[in-house]
Amino acid sequence: MESNTATEVADHLARTFSQVVFIDIPQSYPPSTHVTCSYTLTAAFQPNPRDWVGIFKVGWTTTKDYHTFVWVEPCIDVVGEQTVTRQAFFKDYYLPKDEIEFYQFCYVDSTGQVRGASTPFCFRSPAEQSLEISPDDDLLVITTQDQVEQSLREKAEMQKELDQIRAENETLKSALLREQQQAAGLKGQNEQKEKENAELATELDQTKQQIKNLRSSLQQQLKENDSLKEEMVIQMTKQMEIQQDSVTERRERSSSRTSEEKYDRAVQKINQLKDEREKLKEAIEAQSEEISKLNTKVREGERELFKAKDGIQLIEVDLQSSRKEKERLAAELQRLQSLTYNVDKMQRENQDLQRRLSVQETQQSPSDDLKFQCQTLTRQLQETQAKLAAEKEETRNAKRRNEYLEVEMQQIRDQLESVCKALDGEKRKSSKFELQILEVNEVLADKNIAIDERESTINRKDNQLTLLTQEKEELARENQTLKETIQDLRRLYTEPPTTPAEPLYLQPDDDAPPASTHVYETIGPEDEESPFQSLVCRHCRESFPGITQDELDQHEQCHRVCPFCTMICDDMDQATFEDHVYSH
């Protein structure tokens, strides 16, 4: 399957490159002269004014590797499908100055596809061209002593250049060692940062667990608040019962013993309510302490988050410095590559010079000194080539190490991004948790306000009970005073008269009661048994003639009266009545 695919690709390239054929391309062009190339457009190819012909160095990979280019001539006189021959003209100013490298013409269409390529050629002078010997040519090349001396001078200059390149390579090698040490230091710092990131991750997990615990404790506090609310409702109902008992006490004020018992019960209930109020206060204080602890934990979590943010900022600074270091290493590698290119160029020149010297050795009999110098130069060239190969290998190794460091830096960057995302998520969760805590604090504040209002209501009720107690005592004193006054009056009327004029006022007439009946003995019973006596409801102030006290009590109990403001709420339903009572 792979062989078939390779064959298909080769066939496609052959068809594509054969659409434009370059003709009469020599092996070399003279330098610093204009160049004209001829090419033929096949019948299967349709030219475009945006097509161009470029000069490429042999070994090019993309169409962007051209050295120079010219636009093609428009094909106006082409009719139908026929073969057309055109020319491309290159000025000497834009041509390559390198006399060693080989180049070729390439025809590129408007879409960037190569439609044809020429055979390789170079830019050399005729004298240099005549010096080259190929295995197929049997030419005799004759050189002079001046040419040999000039070659030696060129060799010396090249040796100096090689020494300079060697010194530069040593400098670059030391720079690479320093860069490697710095890279190792950066690697250690990155490992330390990874450890710190792991510690931050563990701290974040602990913070999450604390937040979960705080959330569960808040839910528990909410449940306790609901239970406290229920207890407060029960207390309000108890308080309403106490108010009803106090109303019943006022109704049954005539019976002192019953009133004292009810008063004792009311005092007991009031004491019980006070105890419950103290318990509620203690529970509220415990809740406030729990809330303060939760707030402290939340603040500690915020501080931990701030520390994590500071650590992330430090890591980002380290990453920026690592990026700058990477850019510097890339620049150094690029400079090394350019030096390597120059070394390769010099190596080719040395090979060319060595080939020339070998030609000269075969064609003339030089002296022993010249042979010895040539051998020495040959050995030096070989040593230089070996050193250059070693330096190339070191450069490739440094490049591979740099790529490895880049991969490690990318991994560290990805890890830092994941840690930043996790921290942002924890920050959002913490903000939600803070909002929940604020809502709970508001609910607790409302409940504290309601508890304070209820405490004030209880205090008012205590004051009312105190006033009732004082009023009862005053009424008892008034009753005692009235009893004493009645006893005094009875004593006055039962004593015998001391003056004769007094019986004149006590003589009974025809309508007077009998002498045996005392006036003040039948005042009370006669009023109660009078058929015209009318009782008045103390709530609605309506008069009911001819009813008993029990019937009046039953009528008063039928009214729905607020225990705080004594407002009649007969026209209200139960829910409205309860809201009215709770509003006090």
CSV table of C-alpha atoms in Angstrom, one decimal, residues 107-321:
chain,number,residue,atom,x,y,z
A,107,TYR,CA,8.4,28.3,-12.8
A,108,VAL,CA,5.7,29.1,-10.1
A,109,ASP,CA,2.0,29.8,-11.1
A,110,SER,CA,-0.4,32.2,-9.4
A,111,THR,CA,-1.6,29.6,-6.9
A,112,GLY,CA,2.0,29.0,-5.6
A,113,GLN,CA,2.5,25.6,-7.3
A,114,VAL,CA,5.8,24.8,-9.1
A,115,ARG,CA,5.1,23.9,-12.7
A,116,GLY,CA,8.7,23.4,-13.9
A,117,ALA,CA,12.3,23.3,-12.8
A,118,SER,CA,15.7,23.6,-14.6
A,119,THR,CA,18.9,21.6,-14.2
A,120,PRO,CA,21.3,23.0,-11.6
A,121,PHE,CA,23.9,25.7,-12.5
A,122,CYS,CA,26.3,27.9,-10.7
A,123,PHE,CA,27.9,31.4,-11.1
A,124,ARG,CA,31.6,31.1,-11.9
A,125,SER,CA,34.2,32.8,-14.0
A,126,PRO,CA,35.7,31.1,-17.0
A,127,ALA,CA,39.1,30.7,-15.4
A,128,GLU,CA,37.6,28.9,-12.4
A,129,GLN,CA,35.6,26.8,-14.7
A,130,SER,CA,38.7,25.7,-16.6
A,131,LEU,CA,40.3,24.6,-13.3
A,132,GLU,CA,37.7,22.0,-12.6
A,133,ILE,CA,38.3,18.5,-13.7
A,134,SER,CA,35.6,15.9,-14.1
A,135,PRO,CA,36.2,12.1,-14.5
A,136,ASP,CA,34.8,12.3,-18.1
A,137,ASP,CA,37.2,15.1,-19.3
A,138,ASP,CA,40.8,14.4,-20.2
A,139,LEU,CA,42.1,18.0,-20.1
A,140,LEU,CA,45.6,19.1,-19.1
A,141,VAL,CA,45.5,22.1,-16.8
A,142,ILE,CA,48.7,24.1,-16.4
A,143,THR,CA,49.2,26.5,-13.5
A,144,THR,CA,52.1,28.8,-12.5
A,145,GLN,CA,54.1,29.4,-9.3
A,146,ASP,CA,52.3,32.6,-8.8
A,147,GLN,CA,49.0,30.8,-8.7
A,148,VAL,CA,50.4,28.3,-6.2
A,149,GLU,CA,51.6,31.1,-4.0
A,150,GLN,CA,48.3,32.8,-4.3
A,151,SER,CA,46.6,29.6,-3.3
A,152,LEU,CA,48.9,29.3,-0.2
A,153,ARG,CA,48.1,32.9,0.8
A,154,GLU,CA,44.4,32.1,0.4
A,155,LYS,CA,45.0,29.0,2.6
A,156,ALA,CA,46.7,31.1,5.3
A,157,GLU,CA,43.8,33.5,5.2
A,158,MET,CA,41.4,30.7,5.4
A,159,GLN,CA,43.4,29.2,8.3
A,160,LYS,CA,43.1,32.5,10.2
A,161,GLU,CA,39.4,32.6,9.5
A,162,LEU,CA,39.2,29.0,10.8
A,163,ASP,CA,41.1,30.0,13.9
A,164,GLN,CA,38.7,32.9,14.5
A,165,ILE,CA,35.7,30.6,13.9
A,166,ARG,CA,37.3,28.1,16.3
A,167,ALA,CA,37.7,30.8,19.0
A,168,GLU,CA,34.1,31.9,18.4
A,169,ASN,CA,33.0,28.3,18.7
A,170,GLU,CA,34.8,28.0,22.0
A,171,THR,CA,33.1,31.2,23.2
A,172,LEU,CA,29.8,29.8,22.0
A,173,LYS,CA,30.5,26.5,23.7
A,174,SER,CA,31.2,28.3,27.1
A,175,ALA,CA,28.0,30.3,26.5
A,176,LEU,CA,26.1,27.1,25.9
A,177,LEU,CA,27.5,25.7,29.1
A,178,ARG,CA,26.4,28.7,31.0
A,179,GLU,CA,23.0,28.5,29.4
A,180,GLN,CA,22.8,24.8,30.4
A,181,GLN,CA,23.7,25.7,34.0
A,182,GLN,CA,21.0,28.4,34.0
A,183,ALA,CA,18.6,26.0,32.4
A,184,ALA,CA,19.4,23.5,35.2
A,185,GLY,CA,18.8,26.2,37.8
A,186,LEU,CA,15.5,27.1,36.1
A,187,LYS,CA,14.6,23.4,36.2
A,188,GLY,CA,15.3,23.3,40.0
A,189,GLN,CA,13.2,26.5,40.4
A,190,ASN,CA,10.4,24.9,38.4
A,191,GLU,CA,10.5,21.8,40.6
A,192,GLN,CA,10.4,24.0,43.6
A,193,LYS,CA,7.4,25.8,42.1
A,194,GLU,CA,5.7,22.5,41.4
A,195,LYS,CA,6.2,21.5,45.1
A,196,GLU,CA,4.7,24.9,46.1
A,197,ASN,CA,1.8,24.3,43.7
A,198,ALA,CA,1.2,20.9,45.3
A,199,GLU,CA,1.2,22.5,48.7
A,200,LEU,CA,-1.2,25.1,47.5
A,201,ALA,CA,-3.4,22.4,46.1
A,202,THR,CA,-3.5,20.6,49.5
A,203,GLU,CA,-4.3,23.9,51.2
A,204,LEU,CA,-7.1,24.4,48.7
A,205,ASP,CA,-8.5,21.0,49.5
A,206,GLN,CA,-8.3,21.8,53.2
A,207,THR,CA,-10.1,25.1,52.6
A,208,LYS,CA,-12.8,23.2,50.6
A,209,GLN,CA,-13.3,20.8,53.5
A,210,GLN,CA,-13.5,23.8,56.0
A,211,ILE,CA,-16.1,25.4,53.7
A,212,LYS,CA,-18.1,22.2,53.7
A,213,ASN,CA,-17.9,22.0,57.5
A,214,LEU,CA,-19.0,25.6,57.8
A,215,ARG,CA,-21.9,25.0,55.5
A,216,SER,CA,-23.0,22.0,57.5
A,217,SER,CA,-22.7,24.1,60.7
A,218,LEU,CA,-24.7,26.9,59.1
A,219,GLN,CA,-27.5,24.4,58.2
A,220,GLN,CA,-27.5,23.2,61.8
A,221,GLN,CA,-27.8,26.8,63.0
A,222,LEU,CA,-30.7,27.4,60.6
A,223,LYS,CA,-32.4,24.3,62.0
A,224,GLU,CA,-31.8,25.5,65.6
A,225,ASN,CA,-33.2,28.9,64.6
A,226,ASP,CA,-36.4,27.2,63.2
A,227,SER,CA,-36.7,25.3,66.5
A,228,LEU,CA,-36.3,28.6,68.4
A,229,LYS,CA,-38.9,30.2,66.2
A,230,GLU,CA,-41.3,27.3,67.0
A,231,GLU,CA,-40.6,27.8,70.7
A,232,MET,CA,-41.2,31.5,70.5
A,233,VAL,CA,-44.6,30.7,68.8
A,234,ILE,CA,-45.4,28.4,71.7
A,235,GLN,CA,-44.4,31.1,74.2
A,236,MET,CA,-46.7,33.5,72.4
A,237,THR,CA,-49.5,31.1,72.7
A,238,LYS,CA,-48.7,30.7,76.3
A,239,GLN,CA,-48.6,34.4,76.8
A,240,MET,CA,-52.0,34.7,75.1
A,241,GLU,CA,-53.3,32.1,77.5
A,242,ILE,CA,-51.8,34.2,80.4
A,243,GLN,CA,-53.6,37.2,79.0
A,244,GLN,CA,-56.9,35.3,78.8
A,245,ASP,CA,-56.3,34.1,82.4
A,246,SER,CA,-55.7,37.7,83.5
A,247,VAL,CA,-59.0,38.6,81.8
A,248,THR,CA,-60.7,35.7,83.6
A,249,GLU,CA,-59.2,37.0,86.8
A,250,ARG,CA,-60.6,40.4,86.3
A,251,ARG,CA,-64.0,38.8,85.6
A,252,GLU,CA,-63.8,36.8,88.8
A,253,ARG,CA,-62.5,39.6,90.9
A,254,SER,CA,-65.3,39.1,93.4
A,255,SER,CA,-63.7,35.8,94.5
A,256,SER,CA,-60.5,36.6,96.3
A,257,ARG,CA,-59.3,33.1,96.8
A,258,THR,CA,-59.7,32.2,93.2
A,259,SER,CA,-58.0,35.4,92.2
A,260,GLU,CA,-55.0,34.7,94.4
A,261,GLU,CA,-54.6,31.2,93.0
A,262,LYS,CA,-54.8,32.6,89.4
A,263,TYR,CA,-52.4,35.3,90.3
A,264,ASP,CA,-50.0,32.7,91.7
A,265,ARG,CA,-50.3,30.7,88.6
A,266,ALA,CA,-49.7,33.8,86.5
A,267,VAL,CA,-46.6,34.6,88.5
A,268,GLN,CA,-45.4,31.1,88.0
A,269,LYS,CA,-46.0,31.3,84.3
A,270,ILE,CA,-44.2,34.6,84.2
A,271,ASN,CA,-41.3,33.2,86.0
A,272,GLN,CA,-41.3,30.2,83.7
A,273,LEU,CA,-41.4,32.6,80.7
A,274,LYS,CA,-38.5,34.5,82.2
A,275,ASP,CA,-36.5,31.3,82.5
A,276,GLU,CA,-37.3,30.4,78.9
A,277,ARG,CA,-36.3,33.8,77.9
A,278,GLU,CA,-32.9,33.4,79.7
A,279,LYS,CA,-32.5,30.1,77.9
A,280,LEU,CA,-33.3,31.7,74.6
A,281,LYS,CA,-30.7,34.4,75.3
A,282,GLU,CA,-28.1,31.8,76.1
A,283,ALA,CA,-28.9,29.9,72.9
A,284,ILE,CA,-28.7,33.2,70.9
A,285,GLU,CA,-25.3,34.0,72.5
A,286,ALA,CA,-24.1,30.5,71.6
A,287,GLN,CA,-25.2,31.1,68.0
A,288,SER,CA,-23.5,34.4,67.8
A,289,GLU,CA,-20.3,32.8,69.1
A,290,GLU,CA,-20.6,30.1,66.4
A,291,ILE,CA,-21.2,32.8,63.8
A,292,SER,CA,-18.1,34.7,64.9
A,293,LYS,CA,-16.1,31.5,64.7
A,294,LEU,CA,-17.4,30.9,61.2
A,295,ASN,CA,-16.5,34.4,60.2
A,296,THR,CA,-13.0,33.9,61.5
A,297,LYS,CA,-12.6,30.7,59.5
A,298,VAL,CA,-13.9,32.5,56.4
A,299,ARG,CA,-11.3,35.3,56.9
A,300,GLU,CA,-8.6,32.6,57.3
A,301,GLY,CA,-9.7,31.1,54.0
A,302,GLU,CA,-9.5,34.5,52.3
A,303,ARG,CA,-6.0,35.0,53.6
A,304,GLU,CA,-5.0,31.6,52.2
A,305,LEU,CA,-6.5,32.5,48.9
A,306,PHE,CA,-4.5,35.8,48.8
A,307,LYS,CA,-1.3,33.8,49.6
A,308,ALA,CA,-2.1,31.4,46.7
A,309,LYS,CA,-2.6,34.4,44.4
A,310,ASP,CA,0.8,35.9,45.5
A,311,GLY,CA,2.5,32.5,44.7
A,312,ILE,CA,0.9,32.4,41.3
A,313,GLN,CA,2.1,35.9,40.5
A,314,LEU,CA,5.7,34.9,41.5
A,315,ILE,CA,5.4,31.9,39.3
A,316,GLU,CA,4.2,34.1,36.4
A,317,VAL,CA,7.2,36.3,36.9
A,318,ASP,CA,9.5,33.3,36.7
A,319,LEU,CA,7.7,32.1,33.6
A,320,GLN,CA,8.3,35.5,31.9
A,321,SER,CA,12.0,35.3,32.8
